[in-house]
N, CA, C and O atoms as a GROMACS GRO file, in nm:
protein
  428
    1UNK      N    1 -15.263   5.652  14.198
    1UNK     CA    2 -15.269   5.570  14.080
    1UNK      C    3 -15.350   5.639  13.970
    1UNK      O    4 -15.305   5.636  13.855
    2UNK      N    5 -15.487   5.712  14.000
    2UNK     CA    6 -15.503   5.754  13.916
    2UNK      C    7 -15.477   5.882  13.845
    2UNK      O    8 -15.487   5.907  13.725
    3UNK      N    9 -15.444   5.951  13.934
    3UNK     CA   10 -15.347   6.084  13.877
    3UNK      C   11 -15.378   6.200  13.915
    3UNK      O   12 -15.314   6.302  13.891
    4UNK      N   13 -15.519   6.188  14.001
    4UNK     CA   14 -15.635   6.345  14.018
    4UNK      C   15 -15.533   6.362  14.135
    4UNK      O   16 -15.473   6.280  14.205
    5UNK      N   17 -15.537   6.515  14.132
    5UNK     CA   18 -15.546   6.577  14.284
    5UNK      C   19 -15.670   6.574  14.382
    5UNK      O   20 -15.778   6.514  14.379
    6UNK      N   21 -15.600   6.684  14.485
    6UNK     CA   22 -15.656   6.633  14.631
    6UNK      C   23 -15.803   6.786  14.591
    6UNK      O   24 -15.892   6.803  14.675
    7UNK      N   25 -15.802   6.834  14.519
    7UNK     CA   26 -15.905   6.961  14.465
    7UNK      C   27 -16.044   6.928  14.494
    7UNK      O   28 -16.048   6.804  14.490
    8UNK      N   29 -16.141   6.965  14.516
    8UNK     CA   30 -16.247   6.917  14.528
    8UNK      C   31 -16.311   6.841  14.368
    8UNK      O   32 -16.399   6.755  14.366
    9UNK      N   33 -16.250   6.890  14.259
    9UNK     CA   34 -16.288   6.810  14.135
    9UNK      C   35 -16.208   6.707  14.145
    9UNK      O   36 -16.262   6.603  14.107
   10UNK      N   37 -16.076   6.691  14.189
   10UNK     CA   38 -16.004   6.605  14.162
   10UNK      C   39 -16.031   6.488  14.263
   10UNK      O   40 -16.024   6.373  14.218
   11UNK      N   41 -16.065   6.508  14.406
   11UNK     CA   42 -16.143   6.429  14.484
   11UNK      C   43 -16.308   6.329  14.434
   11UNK      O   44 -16.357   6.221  14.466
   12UNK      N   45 -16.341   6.437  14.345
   12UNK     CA   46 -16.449   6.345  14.276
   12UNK      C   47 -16.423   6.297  14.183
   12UNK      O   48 -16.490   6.197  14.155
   13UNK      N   49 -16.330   6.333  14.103
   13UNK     CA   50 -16.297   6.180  13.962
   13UNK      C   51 -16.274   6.109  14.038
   13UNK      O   52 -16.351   6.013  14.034
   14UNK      N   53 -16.140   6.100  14.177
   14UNK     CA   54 -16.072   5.983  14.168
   14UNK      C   55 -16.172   5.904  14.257
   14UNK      O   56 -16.157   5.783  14.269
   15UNK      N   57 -16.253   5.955  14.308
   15UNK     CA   58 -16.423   5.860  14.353
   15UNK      C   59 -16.507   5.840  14.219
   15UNK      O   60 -16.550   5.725  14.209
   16UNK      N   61 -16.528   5.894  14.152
   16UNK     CA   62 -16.570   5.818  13.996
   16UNK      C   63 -16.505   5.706  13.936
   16UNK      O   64 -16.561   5.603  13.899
   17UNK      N   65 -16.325   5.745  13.927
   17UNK     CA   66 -16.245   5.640  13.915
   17UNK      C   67 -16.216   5.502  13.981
   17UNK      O   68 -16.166   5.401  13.932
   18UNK      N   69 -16.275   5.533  14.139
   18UNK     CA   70 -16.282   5.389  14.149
   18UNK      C   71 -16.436   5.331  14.136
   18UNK      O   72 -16.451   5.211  14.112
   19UNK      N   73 -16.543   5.414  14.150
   19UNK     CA   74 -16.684   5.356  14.113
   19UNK      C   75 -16.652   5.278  13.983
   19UNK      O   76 -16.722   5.179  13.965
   20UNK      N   77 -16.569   5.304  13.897
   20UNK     CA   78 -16.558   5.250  13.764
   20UNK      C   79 -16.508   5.091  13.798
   20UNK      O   80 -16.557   4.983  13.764
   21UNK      N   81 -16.406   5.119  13.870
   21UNK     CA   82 -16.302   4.987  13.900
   21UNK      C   83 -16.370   4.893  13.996
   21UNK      O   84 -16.361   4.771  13.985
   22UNK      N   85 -16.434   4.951  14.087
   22UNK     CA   86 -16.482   4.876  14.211
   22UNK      C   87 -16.637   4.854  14.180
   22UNK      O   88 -16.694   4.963  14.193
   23UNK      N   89 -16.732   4.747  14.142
   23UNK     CA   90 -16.898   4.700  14.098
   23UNK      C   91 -16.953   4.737  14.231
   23UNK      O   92 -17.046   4.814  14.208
   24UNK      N   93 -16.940   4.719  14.365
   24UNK     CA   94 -17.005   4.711  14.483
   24UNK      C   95 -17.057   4.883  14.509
   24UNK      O   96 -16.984   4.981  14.527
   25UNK      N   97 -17.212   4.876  14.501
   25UNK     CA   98 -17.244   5.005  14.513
   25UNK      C   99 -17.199   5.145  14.458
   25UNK      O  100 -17.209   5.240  14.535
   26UNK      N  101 -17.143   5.168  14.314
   26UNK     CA  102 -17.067   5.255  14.250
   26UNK      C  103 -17.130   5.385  14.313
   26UNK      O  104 -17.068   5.448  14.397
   27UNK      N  105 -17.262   5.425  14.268
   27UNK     CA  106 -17.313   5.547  14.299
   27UNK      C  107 -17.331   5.561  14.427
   27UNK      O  108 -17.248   5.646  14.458
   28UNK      N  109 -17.391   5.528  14.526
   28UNK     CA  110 -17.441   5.537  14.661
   28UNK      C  111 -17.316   5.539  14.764
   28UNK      O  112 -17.315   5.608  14.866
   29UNK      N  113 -17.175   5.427  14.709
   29UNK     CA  114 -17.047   5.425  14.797
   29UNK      C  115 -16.968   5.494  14.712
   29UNK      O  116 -16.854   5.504  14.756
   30UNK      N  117 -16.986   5.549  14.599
   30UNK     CA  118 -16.865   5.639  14.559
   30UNK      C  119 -16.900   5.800  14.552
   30UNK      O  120 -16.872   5.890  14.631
   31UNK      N  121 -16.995   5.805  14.387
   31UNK     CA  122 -17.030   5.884  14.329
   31UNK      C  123 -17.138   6.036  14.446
   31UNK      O  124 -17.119   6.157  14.462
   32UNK      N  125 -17.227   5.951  14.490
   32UNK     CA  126 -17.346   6.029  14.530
   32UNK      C  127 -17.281   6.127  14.656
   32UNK      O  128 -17.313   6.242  14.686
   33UNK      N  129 -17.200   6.057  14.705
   33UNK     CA  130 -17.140   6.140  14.875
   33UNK      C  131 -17.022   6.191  14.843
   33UNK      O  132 -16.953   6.229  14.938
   34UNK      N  133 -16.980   6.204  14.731
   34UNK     CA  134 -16.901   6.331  14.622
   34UNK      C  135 -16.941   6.436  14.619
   34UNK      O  136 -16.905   6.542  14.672
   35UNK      N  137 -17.034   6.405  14.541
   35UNK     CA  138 -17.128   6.540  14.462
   35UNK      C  139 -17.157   6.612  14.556
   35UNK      O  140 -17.133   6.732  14.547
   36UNK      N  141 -17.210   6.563  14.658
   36UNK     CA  142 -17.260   6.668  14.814
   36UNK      C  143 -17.190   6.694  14.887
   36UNK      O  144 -17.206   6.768  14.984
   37UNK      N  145 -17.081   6.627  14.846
   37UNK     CA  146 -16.932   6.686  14.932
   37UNK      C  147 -16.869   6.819  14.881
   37UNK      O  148 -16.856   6.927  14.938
   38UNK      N  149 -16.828   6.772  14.737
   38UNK     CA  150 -16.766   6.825  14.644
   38UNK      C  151 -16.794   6.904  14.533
   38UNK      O  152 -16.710   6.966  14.467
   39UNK      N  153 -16.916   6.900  14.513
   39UNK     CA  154 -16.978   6.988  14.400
   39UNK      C  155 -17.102   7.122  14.490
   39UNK      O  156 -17.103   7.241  14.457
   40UNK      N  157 -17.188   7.066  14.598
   40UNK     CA  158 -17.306   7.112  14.654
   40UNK      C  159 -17.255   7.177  14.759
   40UNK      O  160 -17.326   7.269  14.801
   41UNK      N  161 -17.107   7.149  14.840
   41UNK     CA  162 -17.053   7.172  14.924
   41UNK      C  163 -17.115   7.156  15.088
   41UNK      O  164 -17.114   7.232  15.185
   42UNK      N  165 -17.168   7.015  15.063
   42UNK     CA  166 -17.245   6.989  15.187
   42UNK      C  167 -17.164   6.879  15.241
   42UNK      O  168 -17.127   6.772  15.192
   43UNK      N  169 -17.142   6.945  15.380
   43UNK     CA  170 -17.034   6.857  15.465
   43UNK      C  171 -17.159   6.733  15.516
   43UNK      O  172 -17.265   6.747  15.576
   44UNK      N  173 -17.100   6.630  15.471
   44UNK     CA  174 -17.248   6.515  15.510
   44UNK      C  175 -17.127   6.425  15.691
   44UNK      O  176 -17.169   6.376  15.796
   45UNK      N  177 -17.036   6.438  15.658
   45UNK     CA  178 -16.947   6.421  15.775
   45UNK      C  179 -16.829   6.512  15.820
   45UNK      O  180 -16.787   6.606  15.752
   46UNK      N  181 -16.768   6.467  15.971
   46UNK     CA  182 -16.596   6.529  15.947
   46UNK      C  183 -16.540   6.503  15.940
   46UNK      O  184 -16.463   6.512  16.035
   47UNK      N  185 -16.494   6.435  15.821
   47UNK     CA  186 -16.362   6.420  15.753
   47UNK      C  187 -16.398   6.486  15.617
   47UNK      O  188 -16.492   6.490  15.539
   48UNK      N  189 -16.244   6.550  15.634
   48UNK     CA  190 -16.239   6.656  15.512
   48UNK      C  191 -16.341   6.766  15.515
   48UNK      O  192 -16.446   6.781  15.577
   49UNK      N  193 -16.274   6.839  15.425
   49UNK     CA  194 -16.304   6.996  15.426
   49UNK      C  195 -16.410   6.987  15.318
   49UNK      O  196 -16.394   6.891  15.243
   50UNK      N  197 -16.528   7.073  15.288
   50UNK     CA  198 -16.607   7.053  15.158
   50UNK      C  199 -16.547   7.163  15.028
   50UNK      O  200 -16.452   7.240  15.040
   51UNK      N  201 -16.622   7.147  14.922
   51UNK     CA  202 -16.560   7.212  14.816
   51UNK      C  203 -16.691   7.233  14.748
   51UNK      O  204 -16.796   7.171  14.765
   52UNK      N  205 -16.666   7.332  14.667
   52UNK     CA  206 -16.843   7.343  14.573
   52UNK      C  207 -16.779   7.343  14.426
   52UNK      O  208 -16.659   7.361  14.404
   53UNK      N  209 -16.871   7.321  14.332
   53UNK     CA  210 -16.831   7.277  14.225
   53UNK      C  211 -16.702   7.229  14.155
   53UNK      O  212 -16.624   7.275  14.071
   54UNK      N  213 -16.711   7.142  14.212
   54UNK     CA  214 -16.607   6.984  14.159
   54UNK      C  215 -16.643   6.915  14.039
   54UNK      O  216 -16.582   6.828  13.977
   55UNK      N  217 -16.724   6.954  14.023
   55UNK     CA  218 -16.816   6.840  13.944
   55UNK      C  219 -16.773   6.870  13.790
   55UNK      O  220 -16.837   6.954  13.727
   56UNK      N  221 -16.685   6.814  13.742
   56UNK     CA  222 -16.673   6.847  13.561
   56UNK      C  223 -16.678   6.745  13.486
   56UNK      O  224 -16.583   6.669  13.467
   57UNK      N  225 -16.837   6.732  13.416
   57UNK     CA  226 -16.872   6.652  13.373
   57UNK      C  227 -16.835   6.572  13.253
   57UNK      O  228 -16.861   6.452  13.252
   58UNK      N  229 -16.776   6.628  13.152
   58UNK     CA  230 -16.661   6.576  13.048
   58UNK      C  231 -16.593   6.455  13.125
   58UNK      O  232 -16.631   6.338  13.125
   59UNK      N  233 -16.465   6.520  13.204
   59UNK     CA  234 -16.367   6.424  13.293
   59UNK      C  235 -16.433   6.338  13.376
   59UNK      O  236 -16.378   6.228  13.390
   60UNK      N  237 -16.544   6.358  13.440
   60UNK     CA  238 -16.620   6.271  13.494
   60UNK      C  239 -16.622   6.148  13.435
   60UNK      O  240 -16.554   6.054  13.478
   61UNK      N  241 -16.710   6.140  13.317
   61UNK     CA  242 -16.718   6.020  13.207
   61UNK      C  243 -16.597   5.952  13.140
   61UNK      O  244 -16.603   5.855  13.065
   62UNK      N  245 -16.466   6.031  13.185
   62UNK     CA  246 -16.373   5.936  13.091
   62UNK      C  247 -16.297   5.909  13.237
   62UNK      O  248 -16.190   5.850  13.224
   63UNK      N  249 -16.341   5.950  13.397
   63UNK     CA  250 -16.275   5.885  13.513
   63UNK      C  251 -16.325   5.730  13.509
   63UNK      O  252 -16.258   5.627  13.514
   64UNK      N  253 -16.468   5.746  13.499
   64UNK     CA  254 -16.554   5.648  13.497
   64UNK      C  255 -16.496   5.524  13.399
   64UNK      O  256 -16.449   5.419  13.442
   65UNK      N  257 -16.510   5.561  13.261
   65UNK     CA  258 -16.412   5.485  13.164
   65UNK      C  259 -16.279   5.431  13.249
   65UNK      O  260 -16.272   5.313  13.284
   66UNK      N  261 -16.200   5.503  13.272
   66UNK     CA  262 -16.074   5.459  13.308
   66UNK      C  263 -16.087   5.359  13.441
   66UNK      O  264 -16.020   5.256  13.454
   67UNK      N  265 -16.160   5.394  13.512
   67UNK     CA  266 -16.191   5.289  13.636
   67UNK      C  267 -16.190   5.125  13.556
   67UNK      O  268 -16.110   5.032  13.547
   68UNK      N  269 -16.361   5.163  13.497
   68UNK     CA  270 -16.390   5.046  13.498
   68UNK      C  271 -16.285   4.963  13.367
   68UNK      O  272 -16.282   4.841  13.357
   69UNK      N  273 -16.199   5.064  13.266
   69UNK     CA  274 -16.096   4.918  13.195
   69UNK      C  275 -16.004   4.865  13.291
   69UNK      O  276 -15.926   4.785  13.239
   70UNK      N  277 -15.985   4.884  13.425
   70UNK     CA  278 -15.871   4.863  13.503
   70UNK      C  279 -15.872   4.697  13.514
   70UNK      O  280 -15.978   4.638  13.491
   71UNK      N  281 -15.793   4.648  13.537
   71UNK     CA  282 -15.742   4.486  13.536
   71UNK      C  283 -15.792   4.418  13.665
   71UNK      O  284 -15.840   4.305  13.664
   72UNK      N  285 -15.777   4.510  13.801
   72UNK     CA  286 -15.772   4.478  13.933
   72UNK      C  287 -15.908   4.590  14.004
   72UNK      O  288 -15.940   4.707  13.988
   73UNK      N  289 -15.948   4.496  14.073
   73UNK     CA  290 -16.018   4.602  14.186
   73UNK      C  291 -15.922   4.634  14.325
   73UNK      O  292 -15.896   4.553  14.414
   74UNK      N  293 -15.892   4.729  14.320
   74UNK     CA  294 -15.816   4.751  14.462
   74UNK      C  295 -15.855   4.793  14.554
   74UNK      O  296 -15.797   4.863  14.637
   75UNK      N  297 -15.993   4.745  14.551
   75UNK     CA  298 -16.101   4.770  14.696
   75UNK      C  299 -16.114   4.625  14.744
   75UNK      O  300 -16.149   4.600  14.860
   76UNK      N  301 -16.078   4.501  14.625
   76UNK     CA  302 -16.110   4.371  14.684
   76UNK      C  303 -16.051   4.377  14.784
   76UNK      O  304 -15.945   4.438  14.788
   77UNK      N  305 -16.120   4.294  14.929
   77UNK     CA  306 -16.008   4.206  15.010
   77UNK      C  307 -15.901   4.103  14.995
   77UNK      O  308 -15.834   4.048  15.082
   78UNK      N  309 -15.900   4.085  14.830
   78UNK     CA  310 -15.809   4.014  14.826
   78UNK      C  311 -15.692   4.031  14.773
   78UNK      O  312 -15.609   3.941  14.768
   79UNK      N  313 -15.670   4.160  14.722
   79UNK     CA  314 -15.579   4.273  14.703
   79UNK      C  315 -15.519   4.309  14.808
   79UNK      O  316 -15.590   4.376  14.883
   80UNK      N  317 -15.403   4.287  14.845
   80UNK     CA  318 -15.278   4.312  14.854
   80UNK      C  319 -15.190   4.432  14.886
   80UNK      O  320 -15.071   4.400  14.889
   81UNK      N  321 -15.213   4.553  14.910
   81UNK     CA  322 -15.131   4.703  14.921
   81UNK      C  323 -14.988   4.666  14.873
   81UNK      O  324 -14.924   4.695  14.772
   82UNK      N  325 -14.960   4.583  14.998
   82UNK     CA  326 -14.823   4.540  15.040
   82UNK      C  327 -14.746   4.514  14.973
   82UNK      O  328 -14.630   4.540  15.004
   83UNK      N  329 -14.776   4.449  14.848
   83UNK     CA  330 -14.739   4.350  14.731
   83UNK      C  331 -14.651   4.451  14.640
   83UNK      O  332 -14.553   4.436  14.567
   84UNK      N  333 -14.748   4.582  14.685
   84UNK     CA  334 -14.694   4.668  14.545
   84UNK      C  335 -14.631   4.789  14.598
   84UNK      O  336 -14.616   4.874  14.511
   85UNK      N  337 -14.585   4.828  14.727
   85UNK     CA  338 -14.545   4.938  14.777
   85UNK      C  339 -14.412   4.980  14.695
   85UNK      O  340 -14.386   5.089  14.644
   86UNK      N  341 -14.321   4.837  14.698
   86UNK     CA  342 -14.225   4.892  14.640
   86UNK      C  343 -14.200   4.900  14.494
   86UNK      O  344 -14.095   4.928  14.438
   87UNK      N  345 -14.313   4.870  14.445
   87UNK     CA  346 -14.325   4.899  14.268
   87UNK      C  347 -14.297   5.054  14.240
   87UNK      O  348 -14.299   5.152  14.314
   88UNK      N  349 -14.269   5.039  14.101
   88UNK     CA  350 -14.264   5.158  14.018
   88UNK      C  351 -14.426   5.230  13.948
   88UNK      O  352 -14.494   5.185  13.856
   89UNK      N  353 -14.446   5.340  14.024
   89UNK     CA  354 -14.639   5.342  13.984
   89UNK      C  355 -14.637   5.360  13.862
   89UNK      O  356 -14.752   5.382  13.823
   90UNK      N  357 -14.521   5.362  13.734
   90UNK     CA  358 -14.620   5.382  13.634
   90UNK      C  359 -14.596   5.216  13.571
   90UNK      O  360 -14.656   5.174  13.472
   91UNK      N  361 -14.501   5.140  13.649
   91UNK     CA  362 -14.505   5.022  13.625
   91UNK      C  363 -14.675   4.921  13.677
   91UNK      O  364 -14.715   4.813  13.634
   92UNK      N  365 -14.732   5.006  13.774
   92UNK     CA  366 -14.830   4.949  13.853
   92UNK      C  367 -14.949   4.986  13.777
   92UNK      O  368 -15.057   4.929  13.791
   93UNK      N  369 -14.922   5.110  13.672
   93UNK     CA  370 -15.046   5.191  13.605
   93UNK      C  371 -15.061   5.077  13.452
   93UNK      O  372 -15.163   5.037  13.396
   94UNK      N  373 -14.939   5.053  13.426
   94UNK     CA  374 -14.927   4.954  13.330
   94UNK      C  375 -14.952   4.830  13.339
   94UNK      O  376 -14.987   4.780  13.232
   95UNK      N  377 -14.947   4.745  13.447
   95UNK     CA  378 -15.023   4.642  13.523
   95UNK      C  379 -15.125   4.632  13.545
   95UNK      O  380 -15.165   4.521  13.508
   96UNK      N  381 -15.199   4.691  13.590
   96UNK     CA  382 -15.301   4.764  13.584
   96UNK      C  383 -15.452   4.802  13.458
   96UNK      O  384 -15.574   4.803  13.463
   97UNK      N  385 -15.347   4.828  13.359
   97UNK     CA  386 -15.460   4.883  13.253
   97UNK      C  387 -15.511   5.038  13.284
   97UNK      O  388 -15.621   5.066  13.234
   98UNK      N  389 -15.437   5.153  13.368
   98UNK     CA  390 -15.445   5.244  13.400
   98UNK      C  391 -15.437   5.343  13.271
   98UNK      O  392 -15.323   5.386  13.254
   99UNK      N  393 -15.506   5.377  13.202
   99UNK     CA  394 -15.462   5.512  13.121
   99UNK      C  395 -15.458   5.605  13.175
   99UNK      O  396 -15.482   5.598  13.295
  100UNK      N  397 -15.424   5.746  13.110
  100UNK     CA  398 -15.388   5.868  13.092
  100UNK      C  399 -15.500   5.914  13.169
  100UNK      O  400 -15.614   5.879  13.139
  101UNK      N  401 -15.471   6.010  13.290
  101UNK     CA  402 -15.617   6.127  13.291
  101UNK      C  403 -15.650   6.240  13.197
  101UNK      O  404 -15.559   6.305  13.147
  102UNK      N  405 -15.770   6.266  13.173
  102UNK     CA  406 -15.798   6.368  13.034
  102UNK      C  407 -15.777   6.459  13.070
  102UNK      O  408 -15.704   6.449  13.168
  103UNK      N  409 -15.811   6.600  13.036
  103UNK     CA  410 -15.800   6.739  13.000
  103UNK      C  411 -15.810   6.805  13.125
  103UNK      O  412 -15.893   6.780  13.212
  104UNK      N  413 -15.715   6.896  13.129
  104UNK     CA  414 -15.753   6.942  13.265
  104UNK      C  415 -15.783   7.074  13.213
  104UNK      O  416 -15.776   7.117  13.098
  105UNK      N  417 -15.827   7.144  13.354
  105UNK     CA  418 -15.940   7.287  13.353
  105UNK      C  419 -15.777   7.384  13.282
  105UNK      O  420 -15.654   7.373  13.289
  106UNK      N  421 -15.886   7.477  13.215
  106UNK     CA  422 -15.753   7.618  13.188
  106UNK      C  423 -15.845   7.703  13.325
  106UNK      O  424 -15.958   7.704  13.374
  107UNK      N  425 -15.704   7.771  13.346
  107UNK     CA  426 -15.767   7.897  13.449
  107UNK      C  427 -15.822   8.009  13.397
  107UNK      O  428 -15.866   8.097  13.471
   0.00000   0.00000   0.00000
């Protein structure tokens, strides 16, 4: 839904992106076990592989933005998966209140 890849930067917007969307513990359950995943490259568990500097702080701040204008939390329990499998995602991004992801890296 929100558009990042699976990259170690792109793994941390779309954990910024939902700290934005989801109020319950943003930094401590989203943000913080990113950065040491994904930017510091410290495996804090095993799942997933680590990555070192992920961290791009521009896109960071407008993942964050984009989370939190979203319409729905789709971490509530009272959200639904099911409801929307067979939707159209940019019909679901538009439902939603999903904008555009910003700028991506040049190589």
């Amino acid at each position: 839904m929100s558009g990042y890849d699976t990259s170690a930067r792109g793994e941390l917007l779309v954990s910024t992106f939902t700290a934005g969307m989801h109020p319950i513990n943003p930094m401590s359950g989203h943000i913080l076990p990113v950065i040491f995943f994904f930017h510091f490259g410290e495996q804090l568990n095993d799942v997933g592989h680590v990555g070192k500097g992920g961290l791009d702080p521009d896109e960071f701040w407008h993942a964050w933005a984009r989370g939190a204008e979203m319409t729905v939390d789709i971490f509530d329990p009272k959200w639904n998966a099911w409801d929307w499998v067979e939707k159209d995602l940019e019909d679901m991004r538009r439902a939603f209140n999903v904008s555009p992801p910003g700028h991506k890296l040049s190589s």
